[in-house]
Structure formats: structure tokens, C-alpha cells
Coordinates of C-alpha atoms in Angstrom, one line a residue:
M1 CA 0.0 0.0 0.0
A2 CA 3.1 2.8 0.8
E3 CA 4.7 1.3 -2.0
N4 CA 1.9 2.3 -4.2
G5 CA 1.6 5.7 -2.6
E6 CA 5.0 6.5 -3.2
E7 CA 4.8 5.4 -6.8
K8 CA 1.5 7.9 -7.1
L9 CA 3.8 10.4 -5.5
I10 CA 6.5 9.9 -7.9
A11 CA 4.3 10.3 -11.1
V12 CA 2.9 13.5 -9.8
A13 CA 6.0 15.0 -8.8
R14 CA 7.6 14.2 -12.7
H15 CA 4.3 15.0 -14.3
I16 CA 4.1 18.8 -12.4
A17 CA 8.2 18.9 -13.3
K18 CA 7.5 18.2 -16.9
T19 CA 4.1 20.4 -17.4
L20 CA 5.5 23.6 -15.2
G21 CA 9.2 23.6 -16.4
H22 CA 9.2 26.2 -19.3
T23 CA 12.0 27.9 -18.2
D24 CA 15.7 26.2 -18.0
T25 CA 15.9 26.5 -14.4
M26 CA 12.0 25.7 -13.0
T27 CA 12.2 22.0 -13.5
D28 CA 15.5 21.9 -11.1
D29 CA 14.1 24.2 -8.7
I30 CA 10.7 22.1 -8.3
L31 CA 12.7 18.6 -8.0
K32 CA 14.7 20.7 -5.2
I33 CA 11.1 21.1 -3.6
F34 CA 10.1 17.6 -3.6
S35 CA 13.9 16.6 -2.4
N36 CA 13.8 18.4 0.7
F37 CA 11.3 16.5 1.5
D38 CA 13.0 13.2 1.3
G39 CA 16.2 12.8 -0.4
R40 CA 14.8 9.3 -1.7
L41 CA 12.6 11.5 -3.8
R42 CA 14.8 12.6 -6.3
E43 CA 16.4 9.1 -6.3
K44 CA 13.2 7.9 -7.2
L45 CA 12.5 10.3 -10.3
T46 CA 16.0 10.1 -11.6
E47 CA 15.6 6.2 -11.5
K48 CA 12.0 6.4 -13.0
L49 CA 13.5 8.4 -16.0
S50 CA 16.0 5.8 -16.3
E51 CA 13.3 2.8 -16.4
D52 CA 11.6 5.0 -19.1
G53 CA 13.9 4.5 -21.7
V54 CA 15.9 7.8 -21.7
E55 CA 18.2 6.8 -23.7
Q56 CA 15.5 5.3 -26.5
T57 CA 13.8 8.8 -26.5
L58 CA 17.2 9.8 -27.3
N59 CA 17.7 7.5 -30.1
A60 CA 14.2 7.9 -31.3
L61 CA 14.8 11.9 -31.5
D62 CA 18.2 11.6 -33.0
R63 CA 16.6 9.2 -35.9
Q64 CA 13.7 11.5 -37.0
I65 CA 16.4 14.6 -36.5
S66 CA 19.4 13.4 -38.3
R67 CA 17.3 12.6 -41.4
Y68 CA 16.1 16.3 -42.1
I69 CA 19.7 17.8 -40.7
S70 CA 21.2 15.8 -43.6
A71 CA 18.7 16.5 -46.2
D72 CA 20.1 17.9 -49.3
N73 CA 16.7 19.8 -50.3
P74 CA 15.4 22.9 -48.0
I75 CA 13.3 21.3 -45.6
W76 CA 10.5 23.9 -45.9
S77 CA 10.1 23.2 -49.5
N78 CA 7.4 20.5 -48.2
S79 CA 5.4 21.5 -45.5
A80 CA 5.0 18.5 -43.9
D81 CA 8.6 17.9 -43.4
A82 CA 8.8 21.1 -41.5
A83 CA 6.1 20.4 -39.3
A84 CA 7.3 17.3 -38.7
F85 CA 11.2 18.6 -38.4
L86 CA 9.4 21.0 -36.0
G87 CA 7.7 18.8 -33.7
S88 CA 10.9 16.8 -33.1
V89 CA 13.0 20.2 -32.0
D90 CA 10.5 20.7 -29.7
Q91 CA 10.3 17.2 -28.3
L92 CA 14.4 17.4 -28.2
I93 CA 14.2 20.9 -26.6
A94 CA 11.7 19.7 -24.1
A95 CA 13.9 16.7 -23.5
V96 CA 17.1 18.8 -22.8
R97 CA 15.0 21.0 -20.3
D98 CA 13.9 18.0 -18.3
W99 CA 16.8 16.2 -18.1
T100 CA 19.2 19.3 -17.0
P101 CA 18.6 19.4 -13.9
L102 CA 19.5 15.5 -13.4
A103 CA 22.5 15.8 -14.8
D104 CA 24.5 15.0 -12.0
D105 CA 23.4 11.1 -12.8
K106 CA 26.1 9.5 -15.1
S107 CA 23.7 7.5 -17.2
I108 CA 21.6 10.9 -17.6
S109 CA 24.7 13.0 -18.2
S110 CA 26.0 11.1 -21.1
C111 CA 22.8 11.4 -22.7
L112 CA 22.1 14.9 -22.0
D113 CA 25.3 15.4 -23.1
R114 CA 24.6 13.8 -26.5
A115 CA 20.9 15.7 -26.6
E116 CA 22.6 19.1 -26.5
D117 CA 25.1 18.0 -29.6
L118 CA 22.0 17.0 -31.3
L119 CA 20.1 20.3 -30.3
Q120 CA 23.0 22.0 -31.5
Q121 CA 23.1 20.5 -35.0
S122 CA 19.4 21.1 -35.2
M123 CA 19.9 24.9 -34.3
F124 CA 22.2 25.2 -37.1
R125 CA 20.0 23.1 -39.7
L126 CA 17.2 25.8 -38.8
E127 CA 19.6 28.8 -39.2
D128 CA 20.1 27.6 -42.7
E129 CA 16.4 27.2 -43.4
F130 CA 16.0 30.5 -41.8
R131 CA 18.4 32.0 -44.2
T132 CA 17.2 30.6 -46.9
L133 CA 13.2 31.4 -46.3
V134 CA 14.2 35.2 -45.9
E135 CA 16.4 35.1 -49.0
R136 CA 13.7 33.2 -51.4
G137 CA 10.6 34.5 -49.9
A138 CA 11.7 38.0 -50.8
E139 CA 12.7 36.8 -54.1
S140 CA 9.5 35.3 -55.0
F141 CA 7.7 38.5 -53.2
D142 CA 6.2 41.1 -55.7
L143 CA 7.8 44.2 -54.2
T144 CA 5.2 46.2 -56.7
L145 CA 2.5 45.2 -54.6
S146 CA 3.9 47.5 -51.5
E147 CA 3.5 50.5 -53.4
S148 CA 0.3 50.7 -52.7
T149 CA -0.9 54.6 -50.9
H150 CA -2.6 52.3 -48.4
P151 CA -0.2 52.1 -45.1
H152 CA -0.9 48.4 -44.2
P153 CA -1.3 46.3 -47.4
D154 CA -3.9 43.3 -47.2
Y155 CA -1.5 40.4 -46.9
S156 CA -4.8 38.0 -48.0
D157 CA -4.2 38.7 -51.4
Y158 CA -0.5 37.2 -51.6
D159 CA 0.2 33.6 -52.7
D160 CA 1.6 31.9 -49.7
D161 CA 2.0 28.3 -51.6
D162 CA 5.2 26.7 -50.1
D163 CA 6.3 25.4 -53.3
N164 CA 5.9 28.8 -55.3
V165 CA 8.3 30.0 -52.4
F166 CA 11.2 28.4 -54.0
A167 CA 10.7 28.5 -57.5
D168 CA 13.1 31.0 -58.6
E169 CA 16.5 29.3 -57.9
D170 CA 18.8 32.4 -59.0
E171 CA 21.0 32.9 -55.5
N172 CA 22.4 35.8 -56.9
F173 CA 19.0 37.8 -56.4
I174 CA 19.0 40.6 -54.2
P175 CA 15.5 42.3 -53.5
V176 CA 15.4 45.8 -53.2
A177 CA 12.9 48.6 -52.4
Q178 CA 11.2 50.1 -55.4
Q179 CA 11.0 53.8 -56.4
I180 CA 8.7 55.7 -53.7
T181 CA 6.8 58.9 -54.4
D182 CA 4.7 58.7 -51.3
Y183 CA 6.0 58.4 -47.7
D184 CA 3.3 57.5 -46.1
I185 CA 3.5 53.4 -46.9
V186 CA 5.3 50.3 -45.2
I187 CA 6.8 47.8 -47.7
D188 CA 6.4 44.3 -46.4
A189 CA 9.3 42.3 -48.3
L190 CA 7.9 39.2 -47.4
P191 CA 4.8 37.2 -47.7
A192 CA 2.6 36.5 -44.9
G193 CA 2.9 33.1 -45.1
T194 CA 7.1 32.9 -45.1
I195 CA 6.7 35.6 -41.9
G196 CA 4.8 32.5 -40.3
D197 CA 7.7 30.2 -40.8
L198 CA 10.4 32.3 -39.7
H199 CA 8.2 33.1 -36.3
A200 CA 8.2 29.4 -36.0
I201 CA 11.8 28.8 -36.7
A202 CA 12.9 32.1 -34.8
K203 CA 10.5 30.7 -31.6
R204 CA 12.3 26.9 -31.0
M205 CA 16.1 29.0 -31.8
V206 CA 15.1 31.6 -29.0
A207 CA 14.0 28.7 -26.5
A208 CA 17.0 26.6 -27.4
G209 CA 19.0 29.5 -26.2
Y210 CA 20.0 30.5 -29.8
V211 CA 18.6 34.0 -30.1
K212 CA 21.9 35.6 -31.4
E213 CA 22.8 33.5 -34.3
C214 CA 18.8 33.6 -35.1
S215 CA 19.5 37.8 -35.0
H216 CA 22.4 37.4 -37.4
A217 CA 21.0 35.0 -39.6
Y218 CA 17.9 37.4 -40.4
S219 CA 20.4 40.6 -40.2
A220 CA 22.8 39.2 -42.9
C221 CA 19.8 38.8 -45.3
R222 CA 17.5 41.8 -44.3
R223 CA 21.3 44.3 -44.7
E224 CA 21.7 43.0 -48.4
F225 CA 17.9 44.4 -48.7
L226 CA 18.7 48.1 -47.6
D227 CA 22.2 48.1 -49.2
E228 CA 20.7 47.5 -52.6
S229 CA 17.8 49.7 -51.9
F230 CA 20.3 52.8 -51.3
S231 CA 22.2 51.5 -54.1
R232 CA 18.8 52.3 -56.1
L233 CA 18.5 55.6 -54.7
G234 CA 21.6 56.5 -56.0
L235 CA 23.6 56.5 -52.6
Q236 CA 27.2 55.8 -53.0
K237 CA 29.3 54.1 -49.5
L238 CA 31.6 57.3 -48.8
S239 CA 33.6 57.7 -46.5
I240 CA 34.5 60.8 -44.7
D241 CA 38.1 61.2 -46.7
D242 CA 36.1 60.6 -49.8
V243 CA 33.1 63.7 -49.2
H244 CA 36.2 65.9 -48.4
R245 CA 37.9 65.3 -51.7
M246 CA 34.8 65.9 -53.7
Q247 CA 34.4 68.6 -55.8
W248 CA 31.6 71.0 -54.6
T249 CA 29.4 70.6 -57.4
Q250 CA 29.8 66.7 -57.1
L251 CA 28.9 66.8 -53.6
E252 CA 25.9 68.8 -54.5
D253 CA 24.5 66.3 -56.4
E254 CA 25.4 63.8 -53.6
I255 CA 23.4 65.8 -50.9
E256 CA 20.6 65.5 -53.0
K257 CA 21.2 61.9 -53.5
W258 CA 21.3 61.9 -49.5
I259 CA 18.7 64.3 -48.9
K260 CA 16.2 61.7 -50.8
A261 CA 17.6 58.4 -49.3
I262 CA 17.6 59.3 -45.8
N263 CA 14.2 60.3 -46.2
V264 CA 13.1 56.8 -47.1
A265 CA 14.8 55.4 -45.0
L266 CA 13.8 56.8 -42.0
R267 CA 10.2 57.3 -43.3
I268 CA 9.6 54.0 -44.9
L269 CA 12.4 51.5 -44.9
F270 CA 13.1 51.4 -41.1
P271 CA 9.7 51.5 -39.7
S272 CA 9.1 48.5 -42.3
E273 CA 11.8 46.3 -40.9
R274 CA 10.5 47.5 -37.5
R275 CA 7.3 45.9 -38.1
L276 CA 9.1 42.9 -39.9
C277 CA 11.2 42.5 -37.1
D278 CA 8.2 42.5 -34.7
R279 CA 6.3 40.3 -36.7
I280 CA 8.8 37.5 -36.8
F281 CA 9.9 37.7 -33.3
L282 CA 6.8 38.4 -32.0
G283 CA 6.6 37.8 -28.3
F284 CA 10.4 38.5 -28.0
S285 CA 10.8 41.4 -28.1
S286 CA 14.5 41.8 -26.9
A287 CA 15.4 39.5 -29.9
A288 CA 13.3 41.9 -32.2
D289 CA 15.2 44.6 -30.8
L290 CA 18.5 43.1 -31.4
S291 CA 17.8 42.0 -34.8
F292 CA 16.3 45.4 -36.2
M293 CA 19.6 47.2 -34.9
E294 CA 21.7 44.6 -36.4
V295 CA 19.8 45.2 -39.8
C296 CA 19.6 48.8 -39.7
R297 CA 22.8 49.8 -38.1
G298 CA 25.4 49.5 -41.1
S299 CA 22.9 52.2 -43.1
T300 CA 22.5 54.2 -40.6
I301 CA 25.7 54.8 -39.8
Q302 CA 26.3 55.4 -43.7
L303 CA 23.9 57.8 -44.0
L304 CA 25.2 59.9 -40.6
N305 CA 28.5 59.6 -41.5
F306 CA 28.0 62.2 -44.7
A307 CA 26.0 64.1 -42.7
D308 CA 29.2 64.2 -40.5
A309 CA 31.2 64.6 -43.4
V310 CA 29.6 68.1 -44.3
A311 CA 29.5 69.4 -41.0
I312 CA 32.9 69.1 -40.5
G313 CA 34.0 69.7 -44.2
S314 CA 35.0 73.2 -45.6
R315 CA 33.2 76.0 -44.1
A316 CA 33.3 78.3 -47.3
P317 CA 30.2 80.8 -47.4
E318 CA 28.6 79.1 -50.8
R319 CA 28.3 75.9 -48.9
L320 CA 26.0 77.6 -46.4
F321 CA 22.9 76.6 -48.4
K322 CA 23.3 72.8 -48.6
V323 CA 24.8 72.6 -45.2
L324 CA 21.5 74.1 -44.2
D325 CA 19.5 71.4 -46.5
V326 CA 21.1 68.8 -44.2
Y327 CA 20.6 70.0 -41.1
E328 CA 17.0 70.4 -41.8
T329 CA 16.5 67.3 -43.0
L330 CA 18.1 65.8 -39.9
R331 CA 16.2 68.8 -37.6
D332 CA 13.0 66.9 -39.4
L333 CA 13.6 63.6 -39.2
M334 CA 14.8 63.2 -35.7
P335 CA 11.2 62.0 -34.2
E336 CA 11.2 59.1 -37.1
F337 CA 15.1 58.4 -35.1
E338 CA 13.5 58.8 -31.8
L339 CA 10.5 56.4 -32.9
N340 CA 12.3 53.9 -34.8
F341 CA 15.6 53.8 -32.5
S342 CA 13.3 53.8 -29.4
D343 CA 14.8 50.2 -27.7
Q344 CA 18.4 49.7 -26.0
Y345 CA 20.2 48.5 -28.5
C346 CA 19.6 51.5 -30.7
L347 CA 20.3 54.0 -28.4
S348 CA 23.7 55.1 -29.2
L349 CA 22.5 55.5 -33.2
R350 CA 19.9 58.3 -32.0
N351 CA 22.4 60.1 -29.6
E352 CA 25.1 59.9 -32.9
A353 CA 22.2 61.5 -35.1
L354 CA 21.4 64.4 -32.7
T355 CA 25.3 64.9 -32.0
I356 CA 25.8 65.1 -35.9
W357 CA 22.6 67.4 -36.2
K358 CA 24.0 69.8 -33.6
R359 CA 27.1 69.4 -35.3
L360 CA 25.9 70.9 -38.6
G361 CA 24.7 74.1 -36.3
E362 CA 27.7 74.8 -35.5
A363 CA 29.3 74.1 -38.9
I364 CA 26.4 77.4 -40.0
R365 CA 27.5 79.5 -37.4
G366 CA 31.4 78.8 -38.2
I367 CA 30.3 79.6 -41.9
F368 CA 28.9 82.7 -41.1
M369 CA 32.1 83.7 -39.2
E370 CA 33.8 82.7 -42.5
L371 CA 31.8 85.1 -44.2
E372 CA 33.0 87.6 -41.7
N373 CA 36.5 87.1 -42.5
L374 CA 35.6 87.2 -46.2
I375 CA 34.5 90.9 -45.6
R376 CA 37.7 91.8 -43.4
R377 CA 40.2 90.5 -45.9
D378 CA 38.1 91.8 -49.1
P379 CA 41.4 94.1 -50.0
V380 CA 41.2 98.0 -50.5
K381 CA 42.4 97.5 -54.4
A382 CA 42.1 99.5 -57.2
A383 CA 38.6 101.8 -57.0
V384 CA 35.5 100.9 -58.9
P385 CA 35.4 102.7 -61.8
G386 CA 32.4 105.4 -61.9
G387 CA 31.8 105.2 -58.1
G388 CA 29.6 102.0 -59.3
L389 CA 28.6 98.8 -57.1
H390 CA 31.3 97.3 -55.1
P391 CA 31.6 93.5 -56.1
I392 CA 31.9 92.8 -52.3
T393 CA 28.3 94.8 -51.6
R394 CA 26.3 92.5 -54.2
Y395 CA 27.9 89.3 -53.0
V396 CA 27.3 90.0 -49.4
M397 CA 23.6 91.4 -49.9
N398 CA 22.7 88.8 -52.1
Y399 CA 24.0 86.2 -49.8
L400 CA 22.3 87.7 -46.7
R401 CA 18.9 88.0 -48.6
A402 CA 18.8 84.7 -49.6
A403 CA 20.0 83.1 -46.5
C404 CA 17.4 84.8 -44.9
R405 CA 14.7 83.0 -46.8
S406 CA 15.8 80.2 -44.2
R407 CA 15.0 82.7 -41.4
R408 CA 13.4 80.3 -38.9
T409 CA 16.0 77.6 -39.3
L410 CA 19.0 80.6 -38.7
E411 CA 17.1 81.4 -35.8
Q412 CA 17.1 78.0 -34.3
V413 CA 20.8 77.6 -34.9
F414 CA 21.7 80.8 -33.4
E415 CA 19.4 80.2 -30.2
E416 CA 21.9 78.3 -28.0
S417 CA 18.5 77.0 -26.0
I418 CA 16.3 76.1 -29.1
D419 CA 15.0 72.2 -28.6
Y420 CA 13.7 70.5 -32.1
R421 CA 10.7 68.9 -30.4
K422 CA 9.0 72.5 -30.8
G423 CA 8.8 72.4 -34.4
D424 CA 8.8 74.7 -37.1
D425 CA 5.7 76.5 -36.7
Q426 CA 6.7 77.5 -33.4
V427 CA 7.8 81.2 -33.7
L428 CA 10.7 81.9 -31.7
S429 CA 10.4 84.6 -28.9
S430 CA 13.4 86.3 -29.9
S431 CA 15.1 86.5 -33.2
S432 CA 18.1 88.7 -30.9
S433 CA 20.9 86.3 -31.9
L434 CA 20.3 86.1 -35.8
A435 CA 19.6 89.7 -35.8
V436 CA 22.7 90.9 -34.2
Q437 CA 24.8 88.4 -36.2
M438 CA 23.1 90.1 -39.4
E439 CA 23.3 94.0 -37.8
W440 CA 27.2 92.7 -37.4
I441 CA 27.9 91.4 -41.0
M442 CA 26.1 94.9 -42.2
E443 CA 28.4 96.7 -39.8
L444 CA 31.8 94.7 -41.3
L445 CA 30.5 95.6 -45.1
E446 CA 29.7 99.3 -44.1
R447 CA 33.4 99.6 -42.5
N448 CA 34.9 98.0 -45.9
L449 CA 32.9 100.1 -48.0
E450 CA 33.9 102.9 -46.2
A451 CA 37.9 102.1 -46.4
K452 CA 37.3 101.3 -49.9
S453 CA 35.7 105.1 -50.6
K454 CA 38.8 106.8 -49.4
I455 CA 40.4 105.4 -52.6
Y456 CA 38.9 108.3 -54.9
R457 CA 40.3 111.5 -54.4
D458 CA 37.2 113.0 -55.4
S459 CA 35.4 113.7 -52.6
A460 CA 32.4 113.8 -54.9
L461 CA 32.9 110.7 -56.9
C462 CA 33.4 109.1 -52.8
S463 CA 29.7 110.1 -52.1
V464 CA 28.5 108.5 -55.1
F465 CA 30.3 105.1 -54.7
M466 CA 28.6 105.4 -51.0
M467 CA 25.5 106.4 -52.5
N468 CA 25.5 103.6 -54.8
N469 CA 26.4 100.9 -52.3
G470 CA 24.2 102.6 -49.4
R471 CA 20.9 102.4 -51.8
Y472 CA 21.7 98.7 -53.3
I473 CA 22.0 97.8 -49.4
V474 CA 18.8 99.5 -48.6
Q475 CA 17.1 97.9 -51.3
K476 CA 18.3 94.5 -50.8
V477 CA 16.5 95.2 -46.8
N478 CA 13.6 96.3 -48.0
D479 CA 10.4 94.0 -48.0
N480 CA 12.0 90.7 -46.9
E481 CA 13.4 88.4 -44.0
L482 CA 16.6 90.9 -43.8
G483 CA 14.5 93.8 -43.1
T484 CA 12.5 92.0 -40.8
L485 CA 15.3 90.8 -38.8
L486 CA 17.6 94.4 -38.9
G487 CA 13.9 96.6 -38.3
E488 CA 12.2 99.8 -39.2
D489 CA 15.1 102.0 -36.9
W490 CA 18.0 100.1 -38.9
I491 CA 16.2 101.2 -42.6
R492 CA 15.3 104.6 -41.3
K493 CA 19.2 105.4 -40.1
H494 CA 20.8 104.3 -43.7
T495 CA 17.8 105.9 -45.4
A496 CA 19.1 109.2 -43.8
K497 CA 22.8 108.2 -44.6
L498 CA 21.7 107.8 -48.3
R499 CA 20.3 111.4 -48.0
Q500 CA 23.7 112.7 -46.6
Y501 CA 25.5 110.9 -49.6
H502 CA 23.6 113.2 -51.5
V503 CA 24.0 116.3 -49.9
N504 CA 27.5 115.8 -49.8
Y505 CA 27.7 114.9 -53.6
Q506 CA 25.8 118.1 -54.3
R507 CA 28.3 120.4 -51.7
S508 CA 31.5 118.7 -53.1
S509 CA 30.8 118.9 -57.1
W510 CA 28.9 122.3 -57.6
S511 CA 28.6 124.5 -54.5
K512 CA 32.0 126.1 -56.4
V513 CA 29.5 126.6 -59.4
L514 CA 26.7 127.8 -57.7
G515 CA 28.8 130.7 -55.9
V516 CA 30.0 132.0 -59.4
L517 CA 27.0 132.6 -60.4
K518 CA 26.3 134.8 -57.0
V519 CA 26.0 138.6 -57.9
D520 CA 27.3 141.0 -55.5
N521 CA 24.9 144.0 -55.6
S522 CA 27.5 146.5 -53.7
S523 CA 27.9 149.8 -55.6
T524 CA 30.5 149.7 -58.1
S525 CA 30.6 151.2 -61.5
P526 CA 28.5 149.8 -64.5
S527 CA 32.4 148.9 -66.3
G528 CA 33.8 147.1 -63.1
A529 CA 30.2 145.6 -62.8
S530 CA 30.4 144.3 -66.4
K531 CA 33.9 143.0 -66.2
S532 CA 33.0 141.0 -63.0
L533 CA 30.2 139.4 -64.4
R534 CA 32.4 138.6 -67.9
E535 CA 34.7 136.7 -65.0
K536 CA 32.1 134.7 -63.4
L537 CA 30.5 133.7 -66.6
K538 CA 34.0 132.0 -67.8
L539 CA 34.4 130.8 -64.7
F540 CA 31.2 129.0 -64.8
N541 CA 31.9 127.8 -68.1
S542 CA 34.8 126.5 -67.2
Y543 CA 33.6 124.9 -64.3
F544 CA 30.4 123.3 -65.6
E545 CA 32.1 121.9 -68.5
E546 CA 34.8 120.3 -66.7
I547 CA 32.3 118.7 -64.4
C548 CA 29.9 117.6 -67.2
R549 CA 32.8 116.0 -69.0
T550 CA 33.9 114.0 -65.6
Q551 CA 30.8 113.0 -64.4
S552 CA 29.2 111.8 -67.8
S553 CA 31.6 108.5 -66.9
W554 CA 30.4 108.5 -63.5
V555 CA 27.6 105.5 -62.3
I556 CA 24.5 105.6 -60.5
F557 CA 23.4 102.2 -61.1
D558 CA 19.8 102.8 -59.9
A559 CA 17.5 105.0 -62.4
Q560 CA 15.1 106.3 -59.9
L561 CA 18.2 107.6 -57.9
R562 CA 20.2 109.3 -61.3
D563 CA 16.5 110.8 -62.0
E564 CA 16.7 112.5 -58.3
L565 CA 20.4 113.3 -58.5
R566 CA 19.9 114.6 -61.9
S567 CA 16.6 116.6 -61.0
S568 CA 18.1 118.2 -57.6
V569 CA 20.9 119.0 -59.6
S570 CA 19.1 120.7 -62.1
G571 CA 16.7 122.5 -60.2
S572 CA 18.8 124.5 -58.4
L573 CA 21.8 125.2 -60.6
S574 CA 19.4 126.0 -63.7
L575 CA 17.5 128.7 -61.2
A576 CA 20.8 130.4 -60.5
Y577 CA 21.8 130.5 -63.6
R578 CA 18.3 131.8 -65.0
N579 CA 19.0 134.7 -62.5
F580 CA 22.3 135.1 -63.3
V581 CA 21.8 135.4 -67.2
A582 CA 19.1 138.1 -66.4
I583 CA 21.6 139.9 -64.6
L584 CA 24.0 139.8 -67.4
Q585 CA 21.7 140.9 -70.1
A586 CA 20.5 143.9 -68.0
V587 CA 23.9 145.1 -67.9
P588 CA 24.1 148.4 -70.6
D589 CA 27.7 147.2 -71.8
F590 CA 26.5 144.0 -72.7
G591 CA 23.2 144.8 -74.3
K592 CA 22.2 143.3 -77.8
N593 CA 26.0 141.5 -77.5
A594 CA 25.3 139.7 -74.9
D595 CA 24.9 136.2 -76.7
R596 CA 28.2 136.5 -77.3
Y597 CA 29.4 135.4 -74.5
I598 CA 26.9 133.2 -73.2
R599 CA 27.9 129.9 -74.1
Y600 CA 24.6 127.6 -73.1
S601 CA 21.2 128.6 -72.7
V602 CA 19.3 127.6 -69.5
D603 CA 17.8 124.6 -71.8
E604 CA 21.4 123.7 -72.5
V605 CA 22.5 123.6 -69.1
E606 CA 19.7 121.2 -68.3
A607 CA 20.0 119.2 -71.3
R608 CA 23.7 118.8 -69.9
I609 CA 23.1 117.8 -66.8
G610 CA 20.7 115.1 -68.0
E611 CA 24.0 113.5 -69.4
L612 CA 25.3 113.1 -66.2
F613 CA 26.1 109.6 -65.0
Q614 CA 25.9 107.6 -68.2
G615 CA 29.1 105.4 -67.3
T616 CA 28.5 101.3 -67.4
S617 CA 27.4 100.0 -64.4
G618 CA 28.5 96.1 -65.0
G619 CA 24.9 95.4 -64.0
K620 CA 22.8 95.7 -60.6
R621 CA 21.3 92.3 -60.2

């Protein structure tokens, strides 16, 4: 009676251990608990296992599994073989789990060693089958179906016939991403049936402790997919040195390709890989995260290294706009970096993207510093003919005007406390950092122009030079983002400077002419007055002809400014000359012979003034 009770207890203990022993240690823990009640219980359990035929069980599993391991054809080419093989592997995994706590027993220990060796061979074969399924499944799957505008295609439409999965034997085929025009899609490069088979294999490999091997097999195949996808997008694998050796025009083309590639990668390819990993490794989040990281790491580093090369490359001012493109692209994709690379394995990739994004901001600030140096170093060489527009003025103003089209981005770059999560739609409460930067550059430009103006020996021409360049500056500032940054006060101040240059020009050029036309009404003899007027008339003719001859080649590039200047000169000079001629004609000694001395009529004076500033400006632009 006692013996029957002991047998029943042993049977119950074995049943509990086998049923609950789903982890590597649970079975051993249960046996230890029972053994604490009576040391004989563990002996009975071990004895019972031996009696049940551990070796016979192992031999049977060995025969079943070895047949599949040594098979030349893929096991998954036949669904019945695949199911049978997985069933045998399940039994082997369970046997190893049950026998491990009893490894102290010599008879069981030897069987356990054989079982573990057989399990290893099974895992190697499963790994091969896994790799084959990934490669051939993608090969047989029509990727054009994934170009649907629907974010999640209906997998029920796909042909999951296992025989068709292995229809194409071209081992050199690599699945590629089709050209994408809409980012709101997900690519599934494997049929649903293949995904189910891969999940079944992954489940066994994870249970047997071969997580890394399974992940490596998966990631090796999927990396090829991403590499070929990048190749189709025109993106080359370039080192940082390769990027730095490129001609600028070539690098501009590469930046355009990079922008397209990183958008496709972060918004389509990587989310699709994330979804595929989660489906294949369903229930094993750590394995899914590891696999996703191994698949995407190389491609991500390739993309980030290119951006880093741009960031640490030349800071020549002409590179600003493409660097801004790279900066804005990476900034706009930071939410995608956080979404795709949210797990522990991808943390370094996410941090690297953030670091390079900030480094691009430093590069942009450095480019503006180089622009400052360019202005400072621009030499005071030969004067611009006719006091026209200086090339440095045209270059700097067009540069700043174009740069300010990216005002929001530049504000973000120059604000140290900015956070990309605030988004583009949020207007910064203060743009002082960027405004100060722009004001400083404008001040440097004005200093440079003032130094250049001193080349002209003629003070009037110096004023014309400053008037031309000042007018161009104000025009380029008005009615755009640059003007908004500099502010109305700045515009008013510089408009007032223009008026002062105008006054200086008239004073330098025409004050002595107007002085000659002034008549002294003090009492003098008629003969003395006549002689004085004749001398004044000669001086006027001489001064007027010299000024007209000289200033006809001077430049006023802006038509409105040119008309204003001519009108101003004509208005003051014509009136003074008309009065002077009237006085001259009233002198008795001149009488009817006055026309012999008067070389220019008032109309002719005005006509000559209208011929001033006819020089070639070289184009406004």
C-alpha cells in the first residue's frame, strides 16, 4: 500500500515538473523542493527516468532529426517535413530541459551531452533554413504590391503556397525597394506565410538559447536588402575622406541623393524593417530589437557619416545653403530617429544622430564667421570705375537675402536653448541672436566700403560710391526677411545716410559753381560790374564743362536715384543760372552783344545735366 502511494507521488512530481518546467531552471527548482521533503524522492525520480527509457527517447529523436539535418533539399520546401522537423525539435528541447536538472546522474549526463549536441546541429540547420526562407521568400514576393498608397497592405491577397516560395533558384538575386513617391507607406518584403514560418523557427531557436544566431542570420539577409535599396536610390558608400575630396558641384549632387535616401530610409525602409522584425520575433521583444539594430545599424551609420562629413568639411560661405539643407533634413527626421530607434540597442544611433545634427548647427555658425572674415580680408584695391557698385556689396547682400529665406532655421541655429521638438510652426519669442549676427555683418560691410571709398581722390566721387552701395544695401533689405530682422530703425538710419551722401555730393561738386553765379549787389561802377560778370561767366563755363565731362562717365546704377540726383542738381543750378543770365543781360555794356558771351542757354545747361552718370554700372542684380 505504501509502495503504491510512493509510486503515485513520484508520478505526480514528474508530471508537475514536466508540465511547469518551461524555463531553464524551473524544473530543477521543483525537483529541489520535492527533494527537501525526502532525499529518496530525487533518487526515485532519476530512477524512474532511467526506467522510462531516456536513451531510447534520445535515439528515436536522433533518428527523426538526423534525417532532416542531412537532407540536401530545403526542409521547408515541403510543409509536412517542416512540421515534422519542428515537432521533433520541440521534443528535443523539452527533453534537454527535463534532463538538465538531473545531470549529476552519470547515465543521464551522457545522454544529455548527446542531446545537447543534437540540439546544436538542429539549430544550425534551422539557421540555414531561416536564412533560405528570408532570401527566397523575398525573391518570390512581388515588391510592386507594396507600392500601394495604403499604409498597411492586405496580406490575404498574396500567394503563400510553399512550393512557389522556392520556384526561383537564382541565388544571386537581392530584393530591392522600388522607387517611392509617397512616404506614407510600409514595405513588406516577405509574404505573410513566409513570415509565419520564420516566426516558428525563431521561436524554437530562442527557446533553445540561440537568439544571437537567429538574429545574425536574419540581419545578414535584410542588410543586403537595405544596401541594394540605397544603391537604387543612387547613394554611394563614401568615407568622410571621400566626401572631403569631392569637388563642390559633385558634393551638391551627393547631398541631393542623401536627402532623398535618408527620408526614404527613416520614413519607409526602417519602419518597414521594424514591423517585419516585430512580426517574425513576435513575443521576443529583445530578439526583435537586437535584429532590427543589426539590420539598420550599417545603413544608419552610412547616412550619419555623410552628414558628419558635411558638418566638419569646408566652411566656405557658398556651402551654407546645402549645409542648411542637410541640417533641416536631419532636424525634421529627429522624431523618426526617436520612433525607430527607441530601444536599448539603438540608443547609440539615436544619440549619434542628435550629436551630428548639433554639429551641423556649429558648421552653419562657422560659415557665417567665415563670411565675416571674407569681408574683412577683401582688399582695398583699385577703385570701382565711376564710383559704381562694388562686387563685395552685391555678393554679401544677395547672400544674406538668400540666407534669410531660411530665417526660422537660422534662428534655431543661433539660439543656444532651442529644442527641435518645438517644431517649425512655433515662432521664437526672440530672434535677437540672428538679428545681432546680421547687424554685425552689415557693420563689417559698411566699414569695408568706407575704407574703399577713400581710394577716390575726388570727394564727390567718394559720395557717389557710397550712395550707390548704400542704395543697393537698403533696396536689398527692404520687403524681405532680412529687413524684418534688421528692423525699421535700421532702415530709417541707413536711408538718412543716403540723403547725407546726396548732400555731400552736391556740396562737393556744385557748390563752387553755384558760388560763381552769385552776384554782389554792392555799388560798383558799371564798367567794373560788367568786367566782374564776364569773369564769373567764364568761370562758370569752365567749371560746368569740367564737371559735365568728368561726371558723364560716373555711375549711378539705380535709375530712380539717377533721376533724383539729376533733378536735384538741375533744380538748384538752373534757377541760379537763369537769374545770373538775366542780370548779365541787364548790364548796359553787354546790351545786344550778350549772346556773344553766353555759351549755354538754360535749356542747354539742363540738357548737359541730363547727360551725367552715363557710365556703365556693370549690372545691378
